[in-house]
CSV table of C-alpha atoms in Angstrom, one decimal:
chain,number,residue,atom,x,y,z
A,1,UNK,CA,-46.1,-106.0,29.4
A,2,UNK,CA,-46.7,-102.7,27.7
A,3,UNK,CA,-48.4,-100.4,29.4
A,4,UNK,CA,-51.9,-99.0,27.5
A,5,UNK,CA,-52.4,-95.9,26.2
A,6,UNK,CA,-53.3,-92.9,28.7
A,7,UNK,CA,-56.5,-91.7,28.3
A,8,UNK,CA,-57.4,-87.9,29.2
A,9,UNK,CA,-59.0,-87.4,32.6
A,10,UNK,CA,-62.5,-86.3,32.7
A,11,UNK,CA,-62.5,-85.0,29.1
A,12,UNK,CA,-66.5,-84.5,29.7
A,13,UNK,CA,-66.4,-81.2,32.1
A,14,UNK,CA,-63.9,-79.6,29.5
A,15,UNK,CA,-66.4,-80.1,27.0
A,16,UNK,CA,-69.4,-79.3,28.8
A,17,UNK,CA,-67.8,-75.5,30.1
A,18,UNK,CA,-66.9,-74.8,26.5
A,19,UNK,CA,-70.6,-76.1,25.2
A,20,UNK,CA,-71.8,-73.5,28.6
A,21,UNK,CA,-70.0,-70.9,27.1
A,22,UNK,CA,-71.3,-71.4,23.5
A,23,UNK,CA,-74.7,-71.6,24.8
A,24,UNK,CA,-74.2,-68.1,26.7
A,25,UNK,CA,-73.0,-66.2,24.0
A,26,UNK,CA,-76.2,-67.2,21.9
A,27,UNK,CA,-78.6,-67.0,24.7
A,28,UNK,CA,-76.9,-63.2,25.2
A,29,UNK,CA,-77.0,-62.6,21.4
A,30,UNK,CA,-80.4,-63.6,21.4
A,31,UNK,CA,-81.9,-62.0,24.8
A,32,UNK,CA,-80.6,-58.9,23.2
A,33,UNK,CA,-82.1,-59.1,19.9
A,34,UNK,CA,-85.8,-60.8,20.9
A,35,UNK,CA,-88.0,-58.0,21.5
A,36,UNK,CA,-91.7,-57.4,21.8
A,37,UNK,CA,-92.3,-56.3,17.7
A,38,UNK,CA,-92.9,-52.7,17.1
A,39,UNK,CA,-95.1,-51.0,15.4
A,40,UNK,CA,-93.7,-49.4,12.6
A,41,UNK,CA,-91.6,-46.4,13.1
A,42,UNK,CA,-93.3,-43.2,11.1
A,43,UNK,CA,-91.3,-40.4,11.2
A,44,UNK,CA,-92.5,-37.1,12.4
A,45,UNK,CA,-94.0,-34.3,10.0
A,46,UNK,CA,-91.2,-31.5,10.9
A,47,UNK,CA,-92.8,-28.1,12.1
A,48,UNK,CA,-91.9,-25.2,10.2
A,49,UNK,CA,-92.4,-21.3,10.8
A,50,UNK,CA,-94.3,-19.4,8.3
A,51,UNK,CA,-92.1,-17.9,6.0
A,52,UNK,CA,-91.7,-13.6,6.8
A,53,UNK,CA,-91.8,-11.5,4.4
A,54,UNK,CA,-87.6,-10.2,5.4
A,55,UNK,CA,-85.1,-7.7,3.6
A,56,UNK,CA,-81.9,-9.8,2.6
A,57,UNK,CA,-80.3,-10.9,5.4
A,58,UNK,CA,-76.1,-12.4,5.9
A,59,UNK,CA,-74.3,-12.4,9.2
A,60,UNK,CA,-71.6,-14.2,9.8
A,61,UNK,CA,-68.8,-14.0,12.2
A,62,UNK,CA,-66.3,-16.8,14.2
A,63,UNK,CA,-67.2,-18.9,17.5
A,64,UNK,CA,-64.8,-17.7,20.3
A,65,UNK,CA,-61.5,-20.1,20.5
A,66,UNK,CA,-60.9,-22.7,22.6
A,67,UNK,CA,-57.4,-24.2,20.8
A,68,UNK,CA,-56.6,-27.2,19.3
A,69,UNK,CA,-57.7,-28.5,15.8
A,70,UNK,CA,-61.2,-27.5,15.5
A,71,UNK,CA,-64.6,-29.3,13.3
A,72,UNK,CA,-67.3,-31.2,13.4
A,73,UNK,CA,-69.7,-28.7,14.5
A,74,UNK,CA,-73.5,-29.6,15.2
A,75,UNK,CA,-76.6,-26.7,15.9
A,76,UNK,CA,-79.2,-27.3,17.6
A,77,UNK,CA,-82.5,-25.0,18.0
A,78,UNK,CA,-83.3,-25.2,22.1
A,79,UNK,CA,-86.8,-25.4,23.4
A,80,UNK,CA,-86.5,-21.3,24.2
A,81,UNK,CA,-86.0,-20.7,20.9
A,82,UNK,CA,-82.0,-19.9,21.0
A,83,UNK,CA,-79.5,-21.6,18.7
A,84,UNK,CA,-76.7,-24.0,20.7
A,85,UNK,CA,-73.9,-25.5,19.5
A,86,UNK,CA,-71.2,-28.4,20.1
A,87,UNK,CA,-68.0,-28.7,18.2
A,88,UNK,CA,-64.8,-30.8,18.7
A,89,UNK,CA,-61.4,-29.6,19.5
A,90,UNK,CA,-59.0,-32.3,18.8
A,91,UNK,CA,-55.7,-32.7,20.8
A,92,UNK,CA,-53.1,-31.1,18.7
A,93,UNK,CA,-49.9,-31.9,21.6
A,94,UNK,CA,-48.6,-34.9,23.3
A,95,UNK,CA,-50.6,-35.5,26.5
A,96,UNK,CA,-53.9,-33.2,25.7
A,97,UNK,CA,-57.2,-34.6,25.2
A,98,UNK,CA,-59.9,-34.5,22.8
A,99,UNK,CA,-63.0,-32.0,24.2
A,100,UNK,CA,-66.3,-31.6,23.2
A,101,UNK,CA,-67.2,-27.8,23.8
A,102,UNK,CA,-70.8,-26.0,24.4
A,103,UNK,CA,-72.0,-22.4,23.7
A,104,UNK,CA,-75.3,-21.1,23.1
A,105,UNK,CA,-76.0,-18.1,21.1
A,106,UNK,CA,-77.4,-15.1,23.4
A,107,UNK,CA,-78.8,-11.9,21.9
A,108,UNK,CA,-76.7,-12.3,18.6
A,109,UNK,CA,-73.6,-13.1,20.4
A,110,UNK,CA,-71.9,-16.8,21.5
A,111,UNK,CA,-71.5,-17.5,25.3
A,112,UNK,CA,-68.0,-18.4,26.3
A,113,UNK,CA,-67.7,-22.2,25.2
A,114,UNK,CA,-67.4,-24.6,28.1
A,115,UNK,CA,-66.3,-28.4,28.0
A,116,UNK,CA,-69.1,-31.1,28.0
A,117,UNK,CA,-67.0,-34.1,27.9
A,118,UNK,CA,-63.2,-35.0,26.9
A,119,UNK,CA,-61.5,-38.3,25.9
A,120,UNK,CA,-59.9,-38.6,29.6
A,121,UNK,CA,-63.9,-38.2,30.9
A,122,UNK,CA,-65.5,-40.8,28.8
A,123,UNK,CA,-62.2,-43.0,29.8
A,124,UNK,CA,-62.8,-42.8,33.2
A,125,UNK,CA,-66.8,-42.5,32.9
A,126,UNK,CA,-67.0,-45.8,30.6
A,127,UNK,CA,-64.0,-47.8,32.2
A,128,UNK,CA,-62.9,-47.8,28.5
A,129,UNK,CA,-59.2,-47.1,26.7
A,130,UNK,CA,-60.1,-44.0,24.7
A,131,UNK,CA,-57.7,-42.2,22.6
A,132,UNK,CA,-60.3,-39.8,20.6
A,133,UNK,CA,-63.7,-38.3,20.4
A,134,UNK,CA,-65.4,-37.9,16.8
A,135,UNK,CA,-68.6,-36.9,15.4
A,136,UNK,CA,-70.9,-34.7,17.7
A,137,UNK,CA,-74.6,-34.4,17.6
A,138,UNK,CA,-76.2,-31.5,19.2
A,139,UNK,CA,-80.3,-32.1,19.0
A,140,UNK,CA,-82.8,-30.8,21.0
A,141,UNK,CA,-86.1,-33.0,21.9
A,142,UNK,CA,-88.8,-32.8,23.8
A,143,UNK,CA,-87.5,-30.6,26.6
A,144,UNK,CA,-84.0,-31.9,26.5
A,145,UNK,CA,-80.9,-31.7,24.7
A,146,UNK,CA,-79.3,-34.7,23.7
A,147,UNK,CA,-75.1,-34.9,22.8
A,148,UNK,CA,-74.3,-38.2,20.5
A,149,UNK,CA,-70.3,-38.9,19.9
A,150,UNK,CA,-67.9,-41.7,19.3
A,151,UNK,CA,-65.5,-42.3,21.0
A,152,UNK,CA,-62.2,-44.6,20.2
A,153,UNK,CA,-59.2,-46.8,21.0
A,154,UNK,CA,-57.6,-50.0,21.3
A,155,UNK,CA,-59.5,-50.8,17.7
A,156,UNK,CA,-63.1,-50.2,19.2
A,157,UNK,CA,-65.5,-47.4,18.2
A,158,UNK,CA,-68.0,-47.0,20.3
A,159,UNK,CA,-71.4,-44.5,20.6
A,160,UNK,CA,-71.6,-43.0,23.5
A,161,UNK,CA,-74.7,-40.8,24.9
A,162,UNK,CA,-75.5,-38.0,27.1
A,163,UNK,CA,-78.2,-35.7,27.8
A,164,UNK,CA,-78.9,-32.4,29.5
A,165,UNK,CA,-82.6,-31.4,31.3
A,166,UNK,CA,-81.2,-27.4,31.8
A,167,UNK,CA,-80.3,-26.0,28.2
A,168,UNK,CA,-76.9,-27.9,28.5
A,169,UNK,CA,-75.9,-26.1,31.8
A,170,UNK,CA,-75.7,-29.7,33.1
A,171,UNK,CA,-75.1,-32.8,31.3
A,172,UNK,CA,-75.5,-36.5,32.6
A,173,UNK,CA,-72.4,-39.2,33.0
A,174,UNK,CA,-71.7,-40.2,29.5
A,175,UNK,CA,-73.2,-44.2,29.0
A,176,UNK,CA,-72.1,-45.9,26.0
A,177,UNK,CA,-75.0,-47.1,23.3
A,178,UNK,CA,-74.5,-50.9,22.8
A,179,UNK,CA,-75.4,-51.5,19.2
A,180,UNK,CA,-74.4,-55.6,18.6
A,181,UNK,CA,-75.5,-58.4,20.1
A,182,UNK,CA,-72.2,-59.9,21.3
A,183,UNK,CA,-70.8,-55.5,22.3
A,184,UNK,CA,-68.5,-55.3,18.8
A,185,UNK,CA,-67.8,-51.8,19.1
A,186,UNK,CA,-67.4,-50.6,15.2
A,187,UNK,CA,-70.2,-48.1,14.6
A,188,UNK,CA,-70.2,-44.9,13.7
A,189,UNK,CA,-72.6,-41.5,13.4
A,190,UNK,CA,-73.7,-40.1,10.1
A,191,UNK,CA,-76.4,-37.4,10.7
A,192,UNK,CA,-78.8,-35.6,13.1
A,193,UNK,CA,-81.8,-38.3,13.8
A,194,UNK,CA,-85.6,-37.4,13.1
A,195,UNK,CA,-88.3,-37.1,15.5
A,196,UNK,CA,-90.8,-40.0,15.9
A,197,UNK,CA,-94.4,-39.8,15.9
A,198,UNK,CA,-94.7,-41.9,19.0
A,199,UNK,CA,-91.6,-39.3,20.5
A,200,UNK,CA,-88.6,-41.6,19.9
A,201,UNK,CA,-85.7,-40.7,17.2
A,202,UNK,CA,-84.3,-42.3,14.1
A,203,UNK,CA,-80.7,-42.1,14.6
A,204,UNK,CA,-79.0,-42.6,11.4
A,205,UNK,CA,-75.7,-44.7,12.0
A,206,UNK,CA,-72.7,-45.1,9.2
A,207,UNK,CA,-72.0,-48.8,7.4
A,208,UNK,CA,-69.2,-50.6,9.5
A,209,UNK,CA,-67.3,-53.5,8.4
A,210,UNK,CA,-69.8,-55.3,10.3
A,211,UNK,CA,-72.8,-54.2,8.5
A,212,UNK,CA,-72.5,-52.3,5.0
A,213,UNK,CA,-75.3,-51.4,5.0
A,214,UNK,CA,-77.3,-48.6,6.1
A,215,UNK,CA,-79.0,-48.6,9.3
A,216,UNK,CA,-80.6,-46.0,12.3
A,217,UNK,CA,-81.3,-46.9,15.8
A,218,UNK,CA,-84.9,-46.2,17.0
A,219,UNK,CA,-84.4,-44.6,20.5
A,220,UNK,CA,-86.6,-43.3,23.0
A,221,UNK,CA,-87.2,-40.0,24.2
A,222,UNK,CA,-84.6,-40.7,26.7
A,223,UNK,CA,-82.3,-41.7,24.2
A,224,UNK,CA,-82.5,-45.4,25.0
A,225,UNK,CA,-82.7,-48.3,22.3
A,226,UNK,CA,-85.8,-49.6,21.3
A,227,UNK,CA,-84.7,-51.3,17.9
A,228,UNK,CA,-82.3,-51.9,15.3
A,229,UNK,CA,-83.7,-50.8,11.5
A,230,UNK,CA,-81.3,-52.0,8.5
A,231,UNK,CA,-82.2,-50.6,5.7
A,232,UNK,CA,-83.4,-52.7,2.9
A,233,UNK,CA,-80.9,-53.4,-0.3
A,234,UNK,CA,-84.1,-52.5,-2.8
A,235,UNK,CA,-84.4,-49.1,-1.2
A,236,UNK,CA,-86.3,-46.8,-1.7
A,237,UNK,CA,-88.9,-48.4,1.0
A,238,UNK,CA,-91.7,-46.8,2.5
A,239,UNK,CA,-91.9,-44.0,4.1
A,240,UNK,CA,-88.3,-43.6,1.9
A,241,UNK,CA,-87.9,-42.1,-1.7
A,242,UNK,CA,-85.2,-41.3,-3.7
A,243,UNK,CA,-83.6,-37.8,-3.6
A,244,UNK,CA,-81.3,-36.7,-6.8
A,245,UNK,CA,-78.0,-35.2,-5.9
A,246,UNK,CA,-76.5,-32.2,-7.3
A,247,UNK,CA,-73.5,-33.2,-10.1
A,248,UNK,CA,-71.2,-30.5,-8.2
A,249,UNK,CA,-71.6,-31.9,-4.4
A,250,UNK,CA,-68.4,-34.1,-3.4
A,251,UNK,CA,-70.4,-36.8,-2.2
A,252,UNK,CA,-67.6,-38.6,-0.2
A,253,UNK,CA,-67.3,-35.2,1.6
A,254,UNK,CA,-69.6,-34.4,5.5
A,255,UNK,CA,-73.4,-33.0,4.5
A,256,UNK,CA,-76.1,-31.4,5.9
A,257,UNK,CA,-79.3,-31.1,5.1
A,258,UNK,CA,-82.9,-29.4,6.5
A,259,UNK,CA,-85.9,-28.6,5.3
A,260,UNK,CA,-86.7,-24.8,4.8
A,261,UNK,CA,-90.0,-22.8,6.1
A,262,UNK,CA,-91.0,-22.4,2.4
A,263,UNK,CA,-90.9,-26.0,2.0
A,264,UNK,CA,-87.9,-26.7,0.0
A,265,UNK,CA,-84.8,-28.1,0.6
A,266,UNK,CA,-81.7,-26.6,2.0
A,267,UNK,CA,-78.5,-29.0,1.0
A,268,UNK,CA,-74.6,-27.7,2.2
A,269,UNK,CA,-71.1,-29.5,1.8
A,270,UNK,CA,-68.0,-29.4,-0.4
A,271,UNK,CA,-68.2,-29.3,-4.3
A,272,UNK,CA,-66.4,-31.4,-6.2
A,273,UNK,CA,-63.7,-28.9,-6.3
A,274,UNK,CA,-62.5,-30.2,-3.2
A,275,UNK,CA,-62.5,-29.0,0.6
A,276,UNK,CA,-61.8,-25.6,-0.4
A,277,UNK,CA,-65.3,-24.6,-1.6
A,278,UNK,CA,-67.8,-25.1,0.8
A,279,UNK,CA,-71.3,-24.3,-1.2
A,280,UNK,CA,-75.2,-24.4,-0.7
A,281,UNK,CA,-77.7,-25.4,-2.7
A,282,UNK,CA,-81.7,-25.3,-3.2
A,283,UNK,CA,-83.5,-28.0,-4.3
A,284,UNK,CA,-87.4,-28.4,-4.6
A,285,UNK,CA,-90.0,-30.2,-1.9
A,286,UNK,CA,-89.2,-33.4,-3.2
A,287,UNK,CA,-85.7,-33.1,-3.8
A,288,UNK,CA,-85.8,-34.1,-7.2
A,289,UNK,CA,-84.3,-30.7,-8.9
A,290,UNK,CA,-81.7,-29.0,-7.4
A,291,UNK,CA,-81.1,-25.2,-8.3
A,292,UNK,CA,-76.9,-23.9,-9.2
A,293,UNK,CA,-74.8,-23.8,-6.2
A,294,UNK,CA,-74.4,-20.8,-3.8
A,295,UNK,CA,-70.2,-20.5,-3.1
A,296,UNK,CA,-70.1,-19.8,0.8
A,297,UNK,CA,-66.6,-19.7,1.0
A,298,UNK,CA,-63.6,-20.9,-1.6
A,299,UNK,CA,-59.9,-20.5,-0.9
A,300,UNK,CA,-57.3,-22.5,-2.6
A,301,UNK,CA,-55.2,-25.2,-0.1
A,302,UNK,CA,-58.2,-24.5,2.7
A,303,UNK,CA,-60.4,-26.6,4.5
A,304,UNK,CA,-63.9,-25.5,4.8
A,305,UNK,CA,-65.8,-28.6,6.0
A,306,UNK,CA,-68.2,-30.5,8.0
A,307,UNK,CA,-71.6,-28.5,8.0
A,308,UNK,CA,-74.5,-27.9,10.0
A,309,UNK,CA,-77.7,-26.4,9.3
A,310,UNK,CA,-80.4,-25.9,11.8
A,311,UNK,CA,-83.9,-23.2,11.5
A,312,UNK,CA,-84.4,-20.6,13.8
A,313,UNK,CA,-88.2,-19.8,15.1
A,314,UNK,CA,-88.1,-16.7,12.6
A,315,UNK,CA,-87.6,-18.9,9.5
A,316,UNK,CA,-83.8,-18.0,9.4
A,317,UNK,CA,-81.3,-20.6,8.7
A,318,UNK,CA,-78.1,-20.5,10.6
A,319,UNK,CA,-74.9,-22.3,9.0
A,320,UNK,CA,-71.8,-23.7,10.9
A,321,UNK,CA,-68.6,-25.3,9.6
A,322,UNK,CA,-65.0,-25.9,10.1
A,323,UNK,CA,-62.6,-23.4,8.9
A,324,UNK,CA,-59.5,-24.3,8.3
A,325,UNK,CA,-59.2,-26.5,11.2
A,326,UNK,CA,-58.2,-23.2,12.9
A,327,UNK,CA,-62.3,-22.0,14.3
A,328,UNK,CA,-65.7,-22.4,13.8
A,329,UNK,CA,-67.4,-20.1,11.7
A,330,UNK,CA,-71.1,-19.2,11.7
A,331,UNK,CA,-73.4,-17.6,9.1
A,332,UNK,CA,-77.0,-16.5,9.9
A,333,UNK,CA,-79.1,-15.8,6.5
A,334,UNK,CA,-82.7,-15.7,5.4
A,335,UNK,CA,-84.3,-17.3,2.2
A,336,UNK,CA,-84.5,-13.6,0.7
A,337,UNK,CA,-80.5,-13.5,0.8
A,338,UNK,CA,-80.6,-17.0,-0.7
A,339,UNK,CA,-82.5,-16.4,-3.4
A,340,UNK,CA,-80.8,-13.3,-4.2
A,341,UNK,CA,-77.2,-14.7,-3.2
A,342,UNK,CA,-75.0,-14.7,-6.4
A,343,UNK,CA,-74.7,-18.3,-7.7
């Protein structure tokens, strides 16, 4: 007599763990995403110092060495008034590490640099696989200064946070900023982030493969995530409107950008003849008019790149940037030199 076919044993706990599992992931997905809905984020009107009537000023002179292939600088203006600055040294030898340095600008010179966090750290700190650090944001806030990276490997890219009560003198564990419902870890930095009338920050973030488009993180004072903002496809939206560009700025190239004391604009980055020529320009309140590029530095074959601009509590602007992948080199002007600078 032939024997019936054998069914499968139990096939109903099989399907109920994998309908358990389902339901997880989209009670996670949405526990993370259902918030309490916030008022709308208004950004901050920025404080500036009354412009001085100042002689031309220019200083300019190199941040002391730490080795390795050097950029990505970020200033920051502290709560006492003095400049700081982070910068990334990137491992340039089998078996070094990426490091994030420190140094703080002291009666006109830079104090000796000192590590704030490596890619062996934030290994061990996150109990991740990270290969290399990218992208630093130095910004001061409310008392503290906070340090925004990203740090990769194993095909993640992850932001990670840390923050400092003492000037930078001491600095938290690095904890990692989870960004996506379900912890995909593809998001990247693009600029300083903007105060917050209710004291959080807008932290701008870079389209992913995820996301194209763009979108900030609305943290508070602590640097913890309150919210999620995508910017909308019809942009500009309020409180946004649209800023022209200057025809010589290399827009696929790193910019920054800050408003000056007199009100206007203050735009650096590369021009469109490539990384060698690192320029500034002026542009009016509104940013619709943008005045002929100032040439900060131009070498053929060079690599002047990734700038930062922050104000100082006398009006003057300090620059930083990458040079040559060899240093950091800083320039200290006024809007007099500016205005006067040879175009």
């Amino acid at each position: 007599m032939p024997r019936a076919p054998s069914l499968p044993k139990n096939p109903a706990p099989n399907l109920l763990h994998w309908l358990a599992a389902v339901t997880f992931v989209l009670a996670l997905a949405a526990a993370f995403w259902r918030a309490p809905q916030l008022p709308p984020g208004a950004f901050a009107e920025p404080s500036a110092p009354a412009v001085p009537t100042q002689a031309p000023l220019l200083r300019h002179g190199m941040l002391p060495g730490v080795g390795g292939l050097l950029g990505a600088p970020s200033l920051t203006r502290l709560a006492d008034g003095r400049m700081a600055i982070a910068w990334l040294a990137q491992a340039d030898a089998p078996r070094h590490h990426d490091v994030i340095w420190f140094s703080t600008l002291n009666d006109g010179n830079w104090s000796e640099p000192y590590p704030v966090v490596s890619s062996e750290d934030a290994a061990g700190k996150l109990f991740a696989h990270i290969r290399h650090l990218a992208d630093p944001i130095l910004f001061a806030h409310d008392g503290a200064v906070h340090l925004w990276f990203t740090a990769g490997g194993a095909g993640a890219r992850r932001i990670v946070h840390t923050l400092s009560d003492d000037g930078g003198r001491h600095w938290q564990a690095p904890a990692r900023l989870t960004t996506s419902p379900l912890g995909i870890a593809d998001t990247g930095l693009r600029k300083a982030p903007l105060p917050l009338v209710d004291g959080g920050l807008g932290l701008p973030l870079r389209p992913t493969s995820i996301s194209a488009r763009d979108e900030w993180l609305r943290l508070d004072a602590d640097g913890r995530i309150v919210g999620k903002i995508r910017l909308p496809d019809d942009m500009p939206a309020a409180p946004w409107h649209p800023v022209s560009r200057p025809d010589t700025l290399a827009d696929d190239r790193p910019q920054a950008l800050i408003r000056l004391a007199s009100g206007r604009l203050l735009l650096a980055g590369n021009t469109t003849a490539g990384t060698g020529t690192l320029a500034v320009w002026v542009g009016n309140a509104d940013g619709s008019a943008w005045q002929a590029p100032r040439i900060i530095e131009a070498a053929a074959d060079a690599d002047f790149s990734a700038p930062s601009l922050a104000l100082a509590v006398d009006a003057g602007i300090h620059l930083a940037y990458g040079w040559r992948q060899q240093g950091i080199r800083h320039l200290r002007f006024n809007e007099s030199w500016l205005d006067g600078a040879p175009q």
